[in-house]
Structure formats: structure tokens, C-alpha cells
PDB file of N, CA and C in Angstrom:
ATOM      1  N   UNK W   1       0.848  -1.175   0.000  1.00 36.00           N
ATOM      2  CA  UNK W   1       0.000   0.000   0.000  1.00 36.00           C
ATOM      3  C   UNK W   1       0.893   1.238   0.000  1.00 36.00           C
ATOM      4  N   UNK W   2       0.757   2.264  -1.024  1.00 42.00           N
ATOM      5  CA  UNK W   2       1.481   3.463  -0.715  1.00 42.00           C
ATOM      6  C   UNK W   2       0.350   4.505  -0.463  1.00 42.00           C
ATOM      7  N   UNK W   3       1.351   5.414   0.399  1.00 44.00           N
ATOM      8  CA  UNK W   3       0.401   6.825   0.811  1.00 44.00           C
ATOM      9  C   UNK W   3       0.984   8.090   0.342  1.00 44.00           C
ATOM     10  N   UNK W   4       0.356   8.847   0.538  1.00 45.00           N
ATOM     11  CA  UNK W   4       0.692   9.938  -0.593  1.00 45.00           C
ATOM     12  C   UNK W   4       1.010  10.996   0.619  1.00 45.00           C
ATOM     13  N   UNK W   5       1.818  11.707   0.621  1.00 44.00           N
ATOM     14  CA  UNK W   5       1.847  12.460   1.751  1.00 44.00           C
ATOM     15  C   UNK W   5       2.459  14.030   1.280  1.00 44.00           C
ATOM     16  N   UNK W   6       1.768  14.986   1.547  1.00 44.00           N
ATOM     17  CA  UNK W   6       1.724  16.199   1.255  1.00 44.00           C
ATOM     18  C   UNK W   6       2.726  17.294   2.011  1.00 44.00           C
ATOM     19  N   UNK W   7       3.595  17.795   1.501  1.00 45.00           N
ATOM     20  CA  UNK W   7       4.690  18.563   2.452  1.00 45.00           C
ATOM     21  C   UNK W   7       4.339  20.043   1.759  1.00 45.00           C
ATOM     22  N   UNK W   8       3.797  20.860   2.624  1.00 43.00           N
ATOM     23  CA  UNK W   8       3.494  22.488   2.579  1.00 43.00           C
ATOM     24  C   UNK W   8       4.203  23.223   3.284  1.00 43.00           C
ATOM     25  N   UNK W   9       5.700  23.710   2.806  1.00 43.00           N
ATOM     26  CA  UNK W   9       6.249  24.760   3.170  1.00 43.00           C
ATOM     27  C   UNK W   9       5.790  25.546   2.753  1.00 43.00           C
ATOM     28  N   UNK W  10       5.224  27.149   3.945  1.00 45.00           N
ATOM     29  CA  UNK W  10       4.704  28.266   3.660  1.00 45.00           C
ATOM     30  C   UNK W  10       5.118  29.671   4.545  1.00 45.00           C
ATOM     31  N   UNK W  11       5.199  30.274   4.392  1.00 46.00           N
ATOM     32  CA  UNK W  11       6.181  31.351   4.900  1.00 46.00           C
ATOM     33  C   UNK W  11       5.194  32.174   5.419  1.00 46.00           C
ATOM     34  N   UNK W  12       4.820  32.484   6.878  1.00 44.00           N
ATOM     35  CA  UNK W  12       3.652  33.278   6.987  1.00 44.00           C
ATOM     36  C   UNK W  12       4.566  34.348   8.340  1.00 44.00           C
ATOM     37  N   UNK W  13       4.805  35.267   7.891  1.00 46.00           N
ATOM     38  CA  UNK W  13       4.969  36.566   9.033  1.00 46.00           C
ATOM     39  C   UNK W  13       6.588  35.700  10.085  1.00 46.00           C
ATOM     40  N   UNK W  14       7.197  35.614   9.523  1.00 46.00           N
ATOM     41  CA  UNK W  14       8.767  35.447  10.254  1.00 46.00           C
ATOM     42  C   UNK W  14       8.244  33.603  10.473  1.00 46.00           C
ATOM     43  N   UNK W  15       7.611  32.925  10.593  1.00 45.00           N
ATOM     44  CA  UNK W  15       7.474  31.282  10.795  1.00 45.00           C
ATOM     45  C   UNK W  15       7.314  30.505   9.785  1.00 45.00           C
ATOM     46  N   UNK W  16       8.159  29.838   9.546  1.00 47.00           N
ATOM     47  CA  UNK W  16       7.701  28.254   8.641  1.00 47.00           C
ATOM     48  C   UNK W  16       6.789  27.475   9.175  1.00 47.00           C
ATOM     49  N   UNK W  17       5.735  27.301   8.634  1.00 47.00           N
ATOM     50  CA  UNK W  17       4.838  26.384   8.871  1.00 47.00           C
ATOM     51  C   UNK W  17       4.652  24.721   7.992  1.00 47.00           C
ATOM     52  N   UNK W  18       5.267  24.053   8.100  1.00 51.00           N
ATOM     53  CA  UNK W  18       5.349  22.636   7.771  1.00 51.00           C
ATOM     54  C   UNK W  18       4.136  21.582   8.099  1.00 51.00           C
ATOM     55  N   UNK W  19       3.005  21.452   7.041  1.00 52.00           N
ATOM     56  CA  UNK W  19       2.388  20.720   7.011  1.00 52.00           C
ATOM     57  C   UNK W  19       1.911  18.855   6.702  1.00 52.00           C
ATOM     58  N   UNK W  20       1.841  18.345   7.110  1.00 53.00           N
ATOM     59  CA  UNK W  20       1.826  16.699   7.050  1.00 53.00           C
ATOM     60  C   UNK W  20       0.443  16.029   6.650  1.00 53.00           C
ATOM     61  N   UNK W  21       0.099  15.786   5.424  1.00 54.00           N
ATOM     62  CA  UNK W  21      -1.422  15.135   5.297  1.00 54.00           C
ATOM     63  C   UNK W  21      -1.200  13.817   4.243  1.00 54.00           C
ATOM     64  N   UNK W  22      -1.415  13.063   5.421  1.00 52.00           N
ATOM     65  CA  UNK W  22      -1.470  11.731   4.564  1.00 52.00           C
ATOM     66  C   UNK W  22      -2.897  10.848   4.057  1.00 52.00           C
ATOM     67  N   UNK W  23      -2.885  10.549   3.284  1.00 51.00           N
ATOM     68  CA  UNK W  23      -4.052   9.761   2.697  1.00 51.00           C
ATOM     69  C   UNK W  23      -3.845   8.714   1.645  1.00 51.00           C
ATOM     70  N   UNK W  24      -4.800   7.983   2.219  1.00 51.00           N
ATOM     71  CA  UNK W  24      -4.508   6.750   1.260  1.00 51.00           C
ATOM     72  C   UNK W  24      -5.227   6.757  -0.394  1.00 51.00           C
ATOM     73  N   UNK W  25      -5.480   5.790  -1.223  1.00 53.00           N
ATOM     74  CA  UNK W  25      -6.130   5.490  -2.282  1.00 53.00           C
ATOM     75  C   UNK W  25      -7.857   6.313  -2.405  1.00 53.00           C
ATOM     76  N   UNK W  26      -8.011   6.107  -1.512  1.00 55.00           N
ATOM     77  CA  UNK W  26      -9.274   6.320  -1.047  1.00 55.00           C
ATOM     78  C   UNK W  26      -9.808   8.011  -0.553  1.00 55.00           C
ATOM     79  N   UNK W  27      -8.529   8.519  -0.558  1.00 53.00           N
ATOM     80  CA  UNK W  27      -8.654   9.650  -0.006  1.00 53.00           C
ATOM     81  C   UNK W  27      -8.931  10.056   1.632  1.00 53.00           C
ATOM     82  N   UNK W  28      -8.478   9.265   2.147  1.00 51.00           N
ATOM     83  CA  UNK W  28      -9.224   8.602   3.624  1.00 51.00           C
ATOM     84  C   UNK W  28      -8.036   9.204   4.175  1.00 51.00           C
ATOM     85  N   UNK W  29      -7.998  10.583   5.181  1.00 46.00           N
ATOM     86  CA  UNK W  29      -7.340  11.525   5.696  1.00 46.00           C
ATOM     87  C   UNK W  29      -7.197  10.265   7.415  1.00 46.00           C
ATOM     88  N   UNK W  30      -5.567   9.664   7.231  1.00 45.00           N
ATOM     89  CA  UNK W  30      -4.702   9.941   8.208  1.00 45.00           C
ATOM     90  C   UNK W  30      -4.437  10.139   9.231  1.00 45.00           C
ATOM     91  N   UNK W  31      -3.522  11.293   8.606  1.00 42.00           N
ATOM     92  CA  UNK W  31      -3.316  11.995   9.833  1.00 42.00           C
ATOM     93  C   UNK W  31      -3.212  13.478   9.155  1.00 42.00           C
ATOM     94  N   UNK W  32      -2.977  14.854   9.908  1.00 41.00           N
ATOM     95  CA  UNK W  32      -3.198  15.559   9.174  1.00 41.00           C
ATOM     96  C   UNK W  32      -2.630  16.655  10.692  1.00 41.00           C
ATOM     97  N   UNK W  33      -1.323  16.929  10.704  1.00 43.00           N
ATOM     98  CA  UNK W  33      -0.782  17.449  11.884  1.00 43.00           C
ATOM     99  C   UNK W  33       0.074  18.580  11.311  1.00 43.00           C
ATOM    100  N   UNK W  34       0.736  19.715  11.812  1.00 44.00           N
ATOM    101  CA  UNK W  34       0.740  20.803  11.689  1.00 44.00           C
ATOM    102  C   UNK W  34       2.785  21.245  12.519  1.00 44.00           C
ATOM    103  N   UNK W  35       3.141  21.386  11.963  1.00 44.00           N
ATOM    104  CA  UNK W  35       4.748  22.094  13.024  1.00 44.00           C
ATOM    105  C   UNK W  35       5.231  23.074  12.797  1.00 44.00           C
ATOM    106  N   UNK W  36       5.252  24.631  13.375  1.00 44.00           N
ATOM    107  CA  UNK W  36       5.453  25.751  13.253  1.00 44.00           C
ATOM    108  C   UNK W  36       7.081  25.528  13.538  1.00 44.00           C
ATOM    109  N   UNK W  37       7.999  26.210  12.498  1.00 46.00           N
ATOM    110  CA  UNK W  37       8.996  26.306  13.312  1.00 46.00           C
ATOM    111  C   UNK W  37       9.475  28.028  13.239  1.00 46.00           C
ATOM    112  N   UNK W  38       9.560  28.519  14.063  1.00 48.00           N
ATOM    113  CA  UNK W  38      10.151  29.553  14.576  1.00 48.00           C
ATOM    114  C   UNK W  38      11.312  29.937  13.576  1.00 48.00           C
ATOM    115  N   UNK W  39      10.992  31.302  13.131  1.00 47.00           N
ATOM    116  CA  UNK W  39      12.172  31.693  11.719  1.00 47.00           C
ATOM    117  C   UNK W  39      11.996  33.288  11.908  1.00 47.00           C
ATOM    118  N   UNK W  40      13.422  34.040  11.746  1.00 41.00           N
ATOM    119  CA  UNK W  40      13.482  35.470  11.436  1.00 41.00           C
ATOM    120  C   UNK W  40      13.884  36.005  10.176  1.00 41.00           C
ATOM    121  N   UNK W  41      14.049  34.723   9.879  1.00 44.00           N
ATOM    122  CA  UNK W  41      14.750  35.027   8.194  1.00 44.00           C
ATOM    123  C   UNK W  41      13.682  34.631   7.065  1.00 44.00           C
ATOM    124  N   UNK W  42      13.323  35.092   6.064  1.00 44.00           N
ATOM    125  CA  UNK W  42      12.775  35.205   4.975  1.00 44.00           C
ATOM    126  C   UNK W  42      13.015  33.670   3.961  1.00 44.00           C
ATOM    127  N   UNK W  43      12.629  33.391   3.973  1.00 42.00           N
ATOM    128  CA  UNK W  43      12.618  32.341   2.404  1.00 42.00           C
ATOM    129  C   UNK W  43      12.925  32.652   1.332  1.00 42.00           C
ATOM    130  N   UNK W  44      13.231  32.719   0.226  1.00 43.00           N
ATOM    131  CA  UNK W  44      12.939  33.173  -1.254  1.00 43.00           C
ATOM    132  C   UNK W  44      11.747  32.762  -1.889  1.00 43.00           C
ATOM    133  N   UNK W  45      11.627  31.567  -1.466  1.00 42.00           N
ATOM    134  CA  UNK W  45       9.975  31.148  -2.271  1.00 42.00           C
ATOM    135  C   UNK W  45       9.223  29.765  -1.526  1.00 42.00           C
ATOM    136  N   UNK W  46       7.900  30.924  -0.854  1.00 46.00           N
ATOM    137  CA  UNK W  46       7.275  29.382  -0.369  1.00 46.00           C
ATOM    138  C   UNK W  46       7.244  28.661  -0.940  1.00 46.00           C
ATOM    139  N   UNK W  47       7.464  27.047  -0.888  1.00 46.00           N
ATOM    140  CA  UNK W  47       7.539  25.917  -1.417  1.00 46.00           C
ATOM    141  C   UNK W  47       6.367  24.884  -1.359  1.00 46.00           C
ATOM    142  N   UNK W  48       6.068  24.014  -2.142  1.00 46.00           N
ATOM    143  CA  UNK W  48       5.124  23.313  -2.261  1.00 46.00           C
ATOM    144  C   UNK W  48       5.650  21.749  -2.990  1.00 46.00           C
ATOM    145  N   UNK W  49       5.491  20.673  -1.962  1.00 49.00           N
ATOM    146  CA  UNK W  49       6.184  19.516  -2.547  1.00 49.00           C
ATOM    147  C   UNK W  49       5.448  18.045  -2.357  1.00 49.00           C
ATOM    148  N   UNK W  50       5.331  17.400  -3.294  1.00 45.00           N
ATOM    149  CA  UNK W  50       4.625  15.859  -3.228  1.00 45.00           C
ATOM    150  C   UNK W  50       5.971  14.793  -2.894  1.00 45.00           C
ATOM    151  N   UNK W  51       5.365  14.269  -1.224  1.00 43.00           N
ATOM    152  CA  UNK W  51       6.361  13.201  -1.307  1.00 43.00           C
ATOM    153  C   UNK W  51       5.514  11.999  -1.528  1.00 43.00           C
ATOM    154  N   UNK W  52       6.162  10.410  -1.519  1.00 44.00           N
ATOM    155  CA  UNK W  52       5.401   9.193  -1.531  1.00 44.00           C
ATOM    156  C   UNK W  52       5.876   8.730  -0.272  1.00 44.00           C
ATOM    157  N   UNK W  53       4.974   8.144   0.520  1.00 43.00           N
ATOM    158  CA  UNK W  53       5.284   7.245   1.655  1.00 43.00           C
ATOM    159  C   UNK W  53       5.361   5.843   1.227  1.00 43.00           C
ATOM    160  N   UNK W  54       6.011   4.304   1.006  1.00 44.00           N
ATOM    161  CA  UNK W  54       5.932   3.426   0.820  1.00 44.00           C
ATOM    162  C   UNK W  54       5.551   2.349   2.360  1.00 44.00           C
ATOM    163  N   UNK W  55       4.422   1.926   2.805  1.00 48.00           N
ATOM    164  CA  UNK W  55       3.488   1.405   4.032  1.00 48.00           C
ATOM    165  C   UNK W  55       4.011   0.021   3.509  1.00 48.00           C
ATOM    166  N   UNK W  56       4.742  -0.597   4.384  1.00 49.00           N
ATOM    167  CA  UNK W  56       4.448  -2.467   4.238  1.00 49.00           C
ATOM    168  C   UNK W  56       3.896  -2.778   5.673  1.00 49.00           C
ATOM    169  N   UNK W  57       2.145  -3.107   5.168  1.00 49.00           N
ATOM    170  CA  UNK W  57       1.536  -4.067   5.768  1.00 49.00           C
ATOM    171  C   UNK W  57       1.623  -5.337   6.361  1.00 49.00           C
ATOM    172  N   UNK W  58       1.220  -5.740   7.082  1.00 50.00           N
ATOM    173  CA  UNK W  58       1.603  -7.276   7.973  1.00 50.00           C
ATOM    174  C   UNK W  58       0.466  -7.490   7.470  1.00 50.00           C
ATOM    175  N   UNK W  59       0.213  -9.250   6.657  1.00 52.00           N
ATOM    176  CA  UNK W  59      -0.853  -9.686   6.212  1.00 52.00           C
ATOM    177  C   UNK W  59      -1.394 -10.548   7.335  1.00 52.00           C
ATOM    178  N   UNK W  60      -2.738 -10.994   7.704  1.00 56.00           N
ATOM    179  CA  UNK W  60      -3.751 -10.065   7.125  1.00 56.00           C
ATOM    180  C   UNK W  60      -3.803  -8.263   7.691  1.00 56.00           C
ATOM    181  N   UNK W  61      -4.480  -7.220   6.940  1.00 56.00           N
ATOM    182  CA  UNK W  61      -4.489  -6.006   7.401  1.00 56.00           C
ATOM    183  C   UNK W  61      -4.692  -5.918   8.581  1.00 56.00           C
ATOM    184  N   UNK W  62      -4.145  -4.615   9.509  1.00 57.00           N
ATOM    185  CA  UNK W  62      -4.831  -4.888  10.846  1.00 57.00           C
ATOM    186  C   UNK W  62      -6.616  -4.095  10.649  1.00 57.00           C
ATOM    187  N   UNK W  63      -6.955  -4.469  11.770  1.00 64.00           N
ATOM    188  CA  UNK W  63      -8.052  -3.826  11.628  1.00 64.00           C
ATOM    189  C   UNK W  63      -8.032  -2.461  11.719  1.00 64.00           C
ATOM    190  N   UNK W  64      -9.611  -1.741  11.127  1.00 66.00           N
ATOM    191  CA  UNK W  64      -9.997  -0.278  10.886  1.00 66.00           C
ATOM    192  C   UNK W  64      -9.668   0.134  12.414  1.00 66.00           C
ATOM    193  N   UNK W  65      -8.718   1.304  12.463  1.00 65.00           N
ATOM    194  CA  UNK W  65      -8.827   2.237  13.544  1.00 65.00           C
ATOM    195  C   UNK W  65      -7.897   3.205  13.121  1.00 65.00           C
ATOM    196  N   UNK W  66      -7.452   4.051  14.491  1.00 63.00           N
ATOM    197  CA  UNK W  66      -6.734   5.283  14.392  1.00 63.00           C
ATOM    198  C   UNK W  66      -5.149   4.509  14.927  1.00 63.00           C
ATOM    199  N   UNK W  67      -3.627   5.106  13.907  1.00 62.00           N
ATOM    200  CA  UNK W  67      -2.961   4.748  14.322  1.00 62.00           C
ATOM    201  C   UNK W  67      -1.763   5.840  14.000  1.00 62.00           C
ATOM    202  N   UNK W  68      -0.733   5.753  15.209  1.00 63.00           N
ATOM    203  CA  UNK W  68       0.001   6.649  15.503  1.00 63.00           C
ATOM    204  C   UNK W  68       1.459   6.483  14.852  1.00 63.00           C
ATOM    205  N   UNK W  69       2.268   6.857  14.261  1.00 62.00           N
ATOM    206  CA  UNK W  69       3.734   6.759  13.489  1.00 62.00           C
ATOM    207  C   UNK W  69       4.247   7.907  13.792  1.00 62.00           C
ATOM    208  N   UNK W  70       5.368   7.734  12.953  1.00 62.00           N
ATOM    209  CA  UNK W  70       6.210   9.331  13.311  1.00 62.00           C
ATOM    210  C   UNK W  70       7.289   9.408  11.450  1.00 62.00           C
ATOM    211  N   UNK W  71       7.079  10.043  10.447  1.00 60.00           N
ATOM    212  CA  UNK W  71       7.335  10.436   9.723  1.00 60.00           C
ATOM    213  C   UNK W  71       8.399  11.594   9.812  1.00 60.00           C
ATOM    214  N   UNK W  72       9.294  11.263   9.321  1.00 61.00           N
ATOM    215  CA  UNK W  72      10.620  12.110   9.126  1.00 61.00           C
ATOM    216  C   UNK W  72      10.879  13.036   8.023  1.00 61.00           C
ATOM    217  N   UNK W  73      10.867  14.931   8.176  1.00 60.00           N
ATOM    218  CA  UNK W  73      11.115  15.402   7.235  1.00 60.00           C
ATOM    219  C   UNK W  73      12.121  15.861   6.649  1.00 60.00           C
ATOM    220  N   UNK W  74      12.877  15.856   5.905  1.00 59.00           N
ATOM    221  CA  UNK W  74      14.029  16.610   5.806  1.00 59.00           C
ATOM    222  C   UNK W  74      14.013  17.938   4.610  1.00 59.00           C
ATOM    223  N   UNK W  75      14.475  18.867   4.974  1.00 58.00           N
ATOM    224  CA  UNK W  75      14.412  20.231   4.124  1.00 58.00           C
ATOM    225  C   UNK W  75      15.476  20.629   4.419  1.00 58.00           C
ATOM    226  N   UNK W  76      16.354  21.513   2.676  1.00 58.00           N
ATOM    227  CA  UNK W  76      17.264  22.190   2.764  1.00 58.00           C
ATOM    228  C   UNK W  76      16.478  23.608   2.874  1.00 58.00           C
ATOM    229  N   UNK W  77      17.249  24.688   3.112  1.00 57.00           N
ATOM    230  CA  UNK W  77      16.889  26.085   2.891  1.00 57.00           C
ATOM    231  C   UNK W  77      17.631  27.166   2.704  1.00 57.00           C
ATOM    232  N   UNK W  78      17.996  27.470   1.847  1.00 60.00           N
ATOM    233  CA  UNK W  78      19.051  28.868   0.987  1.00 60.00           C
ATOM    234  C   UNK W  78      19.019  29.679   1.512  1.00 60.00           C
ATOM    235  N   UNK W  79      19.405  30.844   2.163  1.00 61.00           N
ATOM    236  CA  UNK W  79      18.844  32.218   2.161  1.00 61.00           C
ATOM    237  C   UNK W  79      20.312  32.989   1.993  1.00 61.00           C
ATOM    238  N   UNK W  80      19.819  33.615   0.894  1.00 57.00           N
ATOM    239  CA  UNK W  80      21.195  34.905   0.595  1.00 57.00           C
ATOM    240  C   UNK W  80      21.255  35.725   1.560  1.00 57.00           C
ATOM    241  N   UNK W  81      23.145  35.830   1.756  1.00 51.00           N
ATOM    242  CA  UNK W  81      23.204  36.667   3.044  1.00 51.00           C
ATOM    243  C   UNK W  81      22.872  38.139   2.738  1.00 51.00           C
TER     244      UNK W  81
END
């Protein structure tokens, strides 16, 4: 099963705001969590990026519920001195 997972760098008033929304085939929202990080410096250009998550399942599926992971982001960032 792969998931599609959405990375929204956006530059709002001195903070990066880094967004996380994963969904499957189905469109079936995840998780959908939020991490401000604290910035005084400017960006050059909010960014907007599609990553793929690759999920290996234990057969049979587990059952329907809510479940918790931890997804790792990594970002470079330029800024002319």
C-alpha cells in the first residue's frame, strides 16, 4: 500500500509552517498534523512539494482504527546573506 503524503512549506509573518497530510487510495485523511517552526529570516519562495510514503503491511491487514507513526522530514533552505 502506498500513501501519498503532502509537504506544505509556507512562509507566513517570520514562521515556517510545515504541514503533514497523509491519505490513502481512497482519499481517507490519516493523519493531518501541523509544526510551526520559529524563523526570522525570509525564504525566497514558499515551497510546495509531493512526497510518496511506501506502508508495508503485515498480512492479514490490521483492523480499521486510528494509528500513531512518526514520519521524518528533511528540508534544505538557501537564504542569501
Amino acid at each position: 500500500m502506498k500513501e501519498e503524503a503532502k509537504l506544505t512549506n509556507e512562509k507566513i509573518k517570520g514562521e515556517i509552517q510545515l504541514a503533514v497530510k497523509i491519505s490513502n487510495a481512497l482519499d481517507d485523511i490519516r493523519t493531518n498534523k501541523a509544526t510551526i517552526i520559529r524563523d526570522t529570516k525570509e525564504m525566497k519562495q514558499p515551497k510546495v512539494e509531493d512526497i510518496i510514503i511506501s506502508v508495508i503491511e503485515p498480512k492479514p491487514f490490521p483492523p480499521p482504527g486510528t494509528y500513531e507513526g512518526t514520519v521524518s522530514l528533511i528540508f534544505e533552505s538557501t537564504i542569501d546573506p
